Amino acid sequence: MSRWKGLPASLDHRVRHLVVHLRRLKDHSGLSLTALAARTSYSKSSWERYLNGKKLPPRAAVEALARVCDADAPRLLALQEIAAQAWHATRPAGRAGRAARDETAAPAAPAGPAGPAAAVTDAAPPSGRLMPLPPLVLGALAALVMAGAALLVVRLWQDATGLKRAAVAAPAAGVPGAAPTFTHRPGEAFGCSVRRRAGALYAGHSRTDTAVLGSGATGWDVVEAQCLLHRRGCDPGVVDGIVGGRTRRAVQRLQARSGLPTDGIVGPDTWKALRR
């Protein structure tokens, strides 16, 4: 069994949850970091950073570890998605921007041998003189500008028309979660009207069966899950559209009853249990 270093105290609990799961998988497999690197496309130093909370494990690395250890890949990927949201929310914008620029910056082209031809080709126009553009080039540029403006007008018109149609059609069709945005006000609670359609339960707020809802998640998908938890006899408290401690405990009770891992995270398997 590996003796792991303590994770950084500043590490978000959602990232910590993912790293602990990955450490357990690696320990259970009996593979060293060197062996793990040999069986995946990630180096030993990369795995050391991932498993010590120094760097967020990318989705492909989590998937590779699940494959090597014969683990439940969908559940691990759901944990990685939640951890990625927390990781990027707490990273300084300036540092992330510098890293992106460092990764995308192209190396400078090596200088070639100097010669008369190179000197003539690279020579800059004399200071104070502007090189006139041929009439054909000017005409082509003007045509491109006009075409771009026309496309922009058409796109704006299409977007406006689509929004109007959605606003009219959604209530008429009875689509759950027709509200364009979720807005929560302190003390506000949402109603539940759970019905069975095509063999599945729906509360009228969302039709999702794949959304991943972890601690702190908000939105109509959360309202839907809370209504279904009430229907399944697992009280999540006030139906407010926010995953808090009481909602997580209700999810864990449902997961235990359904024979699922009790991590308190609503994923595809938990949605199936909710909509039965």
Short mmCIF file of C-alpha atoms in Angstrom, two decimals:
data_model
loop_
_atom_site.label_atom_id
_atom_site.label_comp_id
_atom_site.label_asym_id
_atom_site.label_seq_id
_atom_site.Cartn_x
_atom_site.Cartn_y
_atom_site.Cartn_z
CA MET A 1 0.00 0.00 0.00
CA SER A 2 1.37 3.41 -0.98
CA ARG A 3 2.04 6.01 1.67
CA TRP A 4 0.57 9.14 0.12
CA LYS A 5 1.48 12.70 0.97
CA GLY A 6 -1.21 14.83 2.53
CA LEU A 7 -3.28 16.77 0.01
CA PRO A 8 -3.00 20.59 0.00
CA ALA A 9 -5.27 22.22 2.57
CA SER A 10 -6.50 24.70 -0.04
CA LEU A 11 -7.73 21.90 -2.35
CA ASP A 12 -11.48 22.09 -3.02
CA HIS A 13 -13.40 19.20 -1.46
CA ARG A 14 -14.74 18.14 -4.88
CA VAL A 15 -11.21 17.85 -6.30
CA ARG A 16 -10.09 16.08 -3.11
CA HIS A 17 -12.94 13.58 -3.54
CA LEU A 18 -11.75 12.72 -7.07
CA VAL A 19 -8.06 12.40 -6.07
CA VAL A 20 -8.90 10.09 -3.14
CA HIS A 21 -10.88 7.82 -5.50
CA LEU A 22 -7.98 7.71 -7.98
CA ARG A 23 -5.48 6.92 -5.20
CA ARG A 24 -7.63 4.02 -4.02
CA LEU A 25 -7.84 2.63 -7.55
CA LYS A 26 -4.07 2.87 -8.02
CA ASP A 27 -3.39 1.20 -4.65
CA HIS A 28 -5.90 -1.56 -5.31
CA SER A 29 -4.30 -2.31 -8.69
CA GLY A 30 -0.87 -2.78 -7.08
CA LEU A 31 0.76 -0.73 -9.85
CA SER A 32 3.62 1.65 -9.12
CA LEU A 33 3.70 5.09 -10.73
CA THR A 34 6.32 3.79 -13.15
CA ALA A 35 4.12 0.83 -14.15
CA LEU A 36 1.10 3.10 -14.43
CA ALA A 37 3.03 5.41 -16.77
CA ALA A 38 4.08 2.41 -18.89
CA ARG A 39 0.45 1.32 -19.33
CA THR A 40 -0.94 4.77 -20.13
CA SER A 41 0.13 7.72 -22.25
CA TYR A 42 0.96 9.84 -19.17
CA SER A 43 4.41 10.08 -17.57
CA LYS A 44 5.34 9.11 -14.03
CA SER A 45 5.77 12.79 -13.06
CA SER A 46 2.30 13.58 -14.46
CA TRP A 47 0.69 10.85 -12.34
CA GLU A 48 2.64 12.11 -9.32
CA ARG A 49 1.13 15.60 -9.83
CA TYR A 50 -2.38 14.24 -10.44
CA LEU A 51 -2.42 11.96 -7.41
CA ASN A 52 -0.97 14.57 -5.03
CA GLY A 53 -3.45 17.32 -5.91
CA LYS A 54 -0.87 19.50 -7.66
CA LYS A 55 -2.65 19.38 -11.01
CA LEU A 56 -6.19 18.48 -12.11
CA PRO A 57 -6.25 15.01 -13.71
CA PRO A 58 -7.59 15.48 -17.27
CA ARG A 59 -10.59 13.51 -18.46
CA ALA A 60 -8.45 11.26 -20.70
CA ALA A 61 -6.12 10.38 -17.81
CA VAL A 62 -9.06 9.44 -15.57
CA GLU A 63 -10.48 7.31 -18.37
CA ALA A 64 -7.09 5.63 -18.88
CA LEU A 65 -6.78 4.82 -15.16
CA ALA A 66 -10.30 3.38 -15.12
CA ARG A 67 -9.42 1.18 -18.10
CA VAL A 68 -6.16 -0.06 -16.57
CA CYS A 69 -7.80 -0.77 -13.18
CA ASP A 70 -11.05 -2.15 -14.68
CA ALA A 71 -13.08 0.45 -12.75
CA ASP A 72 -16.45 2.17 -13.28
CA ALA A 73 -15.44 4.75 -15.91
CA PRO A 74 -18.78 6.70 -16.10
CA ARG A 75 -18.76 7.32 -12.33
CA LEU A 76 -15.11 8.43 -12.33
CA LEU A 77 -15.73 10.74 -15.30
CA ALA A 78 -18.70 12.27 -13.49
CA LEU A 79 -16.46 12.98 -10.48
CA GLN A 80 -13.82 14.48 -12.83
CA GLU A 81 -16.38 16.79 -14.40
CA ILE A 82 -17.46 18.13 -10.99
CA ALA A 83 -13.83 18.49 -9.90
CA ALA A 84 -12.96 20.35 -13.13
CA GLN A 85 -15.71 22.90 -12.50
CA ALA A 86 -14.42 23.51 -8.97
CA TRP A 87 -10.77 23.63 -10.11
CA HIS A 88 -11.35 26.23 -12.84
CA ALA A 89 -13.61 28.31 -10.59
CA THR A 90 -10.83 28.72 -8.02
CA ARG A 91 -7.86 29.20 -10.40
CA PRO A 92 -6.58 32.79 -10.85
CA ALA A 93 -7.53 34.09 -14.28
CA GLY A 94 -4.09 35.58 -14.93
CA ARG A 95 -2.26 32.34 -14.22
CA ALA A 96 -4.62 30.34 -16.41
CA GLY A 97 -4.23 32.85 -19.23
CA ARG A 98 -0.42 32.72 -19.05
CA ALA A 99 -0.48 28.92 -19.14
CA ALA A 100 -2.71 28.94 -22.20
CA ARG A 101 -0.41 31.38 -23.96
CA ASP A 102 2.66 29.32 -23.07
CA GLU A 103 1.06 26.15 -24.45
CA THR A 104 -0.09 27.74 -27.70
CA ALA A 105 2.92 29.96 -28.45
CA ALA A 106 4.74 28.80 -31.58
CA PRO A 107 8.55 28.52 -31.50
CA ALA A 108 10.46 31.17 -33.39
CA ALA A 109 11.58 30.11 -36.86
CA PRO A 110 15.33 29.54 -37.12
CA ALA A 111 17.24 32.19 -38.98
CA GLY A 112 18.34 31.08 -42.43
CA PRO A 113 21.57 32.00 -44.18
CA ALA A 114 21.69 35.64 -45.18
CA GLY A 115 22.01 36.35 -48.87
CA PRO A 116 21.19 38.91 -51.52
CA ALA A 117 17.85 37.29 -52.33
CA ALA A 118 16.83 37.23 -48.64
CA ALA A 119 17.85 40.82 -48.21
CA VAL A 120 15.66 41.88 -51.14
CA THR A 121 12.66 39.79 -50.00
CA ASP A 122 12.68 40.89 -46.34
CA ALA A 123 13.44 44.55 -47.01
CA ALA A 124 10.89 46.90 -45.42
CA PRO A 125 9.34 49.68 -47.52
CA PRO A 126 10.98 53.06 -47.07
CA SER A 127 9.78 55.01 -44.05
CA GLY A 128 6.88 57.38 -44.75
CA ARG A 129 5.70 55.61 -47.94
CA LEU A 130 2.51 53.50 -48.13
CA MET A 131 2.27 50.72 -50.67
CA PRO A 132 -0.95 51.22 -52.70
CA LEU A 133 -3.31 48.24 -52.95
CA PRO A 134 -4.46 47.13 -56.41
CA PRO A 135 -8.10 47.95 -57.27
CA LEU A 136 -9.02 44.25 -57.45
CA VAL A 137 -7.80 43.69 -53.88
CA LEU A 138 -9.75 46.69 -52.63
CA GLY A 139 -12.89 45.40 -54.35
CA ALA A 140 -12.47 41.94 -52.84
CA LEU A 141 -12.04 43.40 -49.35
CA ALA A 142 -15.17 45.53 -49.75
CA ALA A 143 -17.15 42.48 -50.90
CA LEU A 144 -15.97 40.47 -47.88
CA VAL A 145 -16.98 43.24 -45.47
CA MET A 146 -20.46 43.50 -47.05
CA ALA A 147 -20.93 39.73 -46.99
CA GLY A 148 -19.90 39.57 -43.34
CA ALA A 149 -22.35 42.33 -42.42
CA ALA A 150 -25.16 40.55 -44.27
CA LEU A 151 -24.43 37.24 -42.50
CA LEU A 152 -24.42 39.01 -39.13
CA VAL A 153 -27.84 40.56 -39.79
CA VAL A 154 -29.27 37.19 -40.88
CA ARG A 155 -27.84 35.44 -37.81
CA LEU A 156 -29.27 38.05 -35.44
CA TRP A 157 -32.66 37.74 -37.10
CA GLN A 158 -32.57 33.94 -36.84
CA ASP A 159 -31.61 34.09 -33.17
CA ALA A 160 -34.41 36.52 -32.38
CA THR A 161 -36.95 34.41 -34.29
CA GLY A 162 -35.80 31.23 -32.55
CA LEU A 163 -36.17 32.80 -29.11
CA LYS A 164 -39.69 33.98 -29.90
CA ARG A 165 -40.70 30.56 -31.19
CA ALA A 166 -39.26 28.85 -28.13
CA ALA A 167 -41.07 31.22 -25.79
CA VAL A 168 -44.42 30.50 -27.52
CA ALA A 169 -44.01 26.79 -28.21
CA ALA A 170 -42.61 25.61 -24.87
CA PRO A 171 -45.64 26.40 -22.66
CA ALA A 172 -48.05 25.12 -25.33
CA ALA A 173 -46.27 21.78 -25.58
CA GLY A 174 -45.95 21.39 -21.82
CA VAL A 175 -42.19 20.89 -21.96
CA PRO A 176 -40.70 20.54 -18.47
CA GLY A 177 -38.16 23.17 -17.54
CA ALA A 178 -39.44 25.62 -20.16
CA ALA A 179 -38.13 28.61 -18.18
CA PRO A 180 -35.12 30.03 -20.05
CA THR A 181 -33.04 30.62 -16.92
CA PHE A 182 -33.10 29.44 -13.31
CA THR A 183 -33.36 32.19 -10.71
CA HIS A 184 -33.41 31.45 -6.99
CA ARG A 185 -34.64 33.89 -4.38
CA PRO A 186 -33.98 33.32 -0.64
CA GLY A 187 -36.90 31.45 0.93
CA GLU A 188 -38.42 30.51 -2.42
CA ALA A 189 -39.67 26.93 -2.93
CA PHE A 190 -40.89 25.25 -6.11
CA GLY A 191 -43.93 23.07 -6.56
CA CYS A 192 -43.87 19.39 -7.54
CA SER A 193 -46.40 17.62 -9.74
CA VAL A 194 -44.94 14.18 -10.36
CA ARG A 195 -46.56 12.10 -13.10
CA ARG A 196 -45.63 8.95 -14.94
CA ARG A 197 -45.06 9.32 -18.69
CA ALA A 198 -43.95 6.47 -20.95
CA GLY A 199 -43.07 4.37 -17.91
CA ALA A 200 -40.92 7.04 -16.19
CA LEU A 201 -41.62 9.64 -13.49
CA TYR A 202 -41.38 13.35 -14.34
CA ALA A 203 -41.99 16.36 -12.10
CA GLY A 204 -42.35 18.88 -14.92
CA HIS A 205 -39.07 20.77 -14.43
CA SER A 206 -36.52 18.81 -16.50
CA ARG A 207 -36.36 15.70 -18.71
CA THR A 208 -32.65 15.03 -18.12
CA ASP A 209 -31.36 11.60 -17.22
CA THR A 210 -27.64 12.38 -17.58
CA ALA A 211 -27.02 15.66 -15.69
CA VAL A 212 -24.41 15.33 -12.93
CA LEU A 213 -25.47 17.14 -9.74
CA GLY A 214 -22.93 17.45 -6.96
CA SER A 215 -22.75 19.57 -3.84
CA GLY A 216 -23.59 23.21 -4.57
CA ALA A 217 -25.24 22.53 -7.95
CA THR A 218 -28.27 24.68 -8.83
CA GLY A 219 -30.91 24.78 -11.55
CA TRP A 220 -34.08 23.16 -12.86
CA ASP A 221 -32.36 19.74 -12.96
CA VAL A 222 -31.89 20.02 -9.18
CA VAL A 223 -35.57 21.00 -8.71
CA GLU A 224 -36.56 17.92 -10.73
CA ALA A 225 -34.32 15.65 -8.64
CA GLN A 226 -35.65 17.09 -5.35
CA CYS A 227 -39.26 16.51 -6.43
CA LEU A 228 -38.49 12.91 -7.42
CA LEU A 229 -36.66 12.34 -4.11
CA HIS A 230 -39.85 13.42 -2.30
CA ARG A 231 -41.82 10.97 -4.45
CA ARG A 232 -39.37 8.16 -3.63
CA GLY A 233 -39.73 8.80 0.11
CA CYS A 234 -36.30 10.41 0.60
CA ASP A 235 -36.98 13.89 1.98
CA PRO A 236 -34.48 16.45 0.55
CA GLY A 237 -36.01 19.32 2.51
CA VAL A 238 -37.26 22.45 0.77
CA VAL A 239 -37.45 22.13 -3.03
CA ASP A 240 -35.28 25.18 -3.71
CA GLY A 241 -33.15 24.02 -6.67
CA ILE A 242 -29.90 23.89 -4.65
CA VAL A 243 -27.95 20.75 -3.71
CA GLY A 244 -27.23 21.24 -0.02
CA GLY A 245 -26.42 18.83 2.79
CA ARG A 246 -29.99 17.63 3.25
CA THR A 247 -30.42 16.93 -0.47
CA ARG A 248 -27.12 15.01 -0.57
CA ARG A 249 -28.21 12.85 2.37
CA ALA A 250 -31.52 12.13 0.64
CA VAL A 251 -29.62 11.09 -2.51
CA GLN A 252 -27.40 8.79 -0.44
CA ARG A 253 -30.47 7.12 1.10
CA LEU A 254 -31.91 6.50 -2.35
CA GLN A 255 -28.55 5.18 -3.63
CA ALA A 256 -28.21 2.79 -0.68
CA ARG A 257 -31.76 1.53 -1.25
CA SER A 258 -31.02 1.03 -4.98
CA GLY A 259 -27.67 -0.74 -4.49
CA LEU A 260 -25.65 2.18 -5.91
CA PRO A 261 -22.42 3.77 -4.54
CA THR A 262 -23.52 6.23 -1.84
CA ASP A 263 -21.51 9.26 -2.94
CA GLY A 264 -24.43 11.69 -2.79
CA ILE A 265 -23.92 12.70 -6.45
CA VAL A 266 -26.80 12.44 -8.90
CA GLY A 267 -25.58 10.84 -12.11
CA PRO A 268 -27.07 8.64 -14.87
CA ASP A 269 -27.58 5.60 -12.58
CA THR A 270 -29.20 7.69 -9.84
CA TRP A 271 -31.52 9.33 -12.41
CA LYS A 272 -32.67 5.84 -13.45
CA ALA A 273 -33.50 5.05 -9.82
CA LEU A 274 -35.34 8.38 -9.43
CA ARG A 275 -37.49 7.95 -12.55
CA ARG A 276 -38.53 4.30 -11.98
#
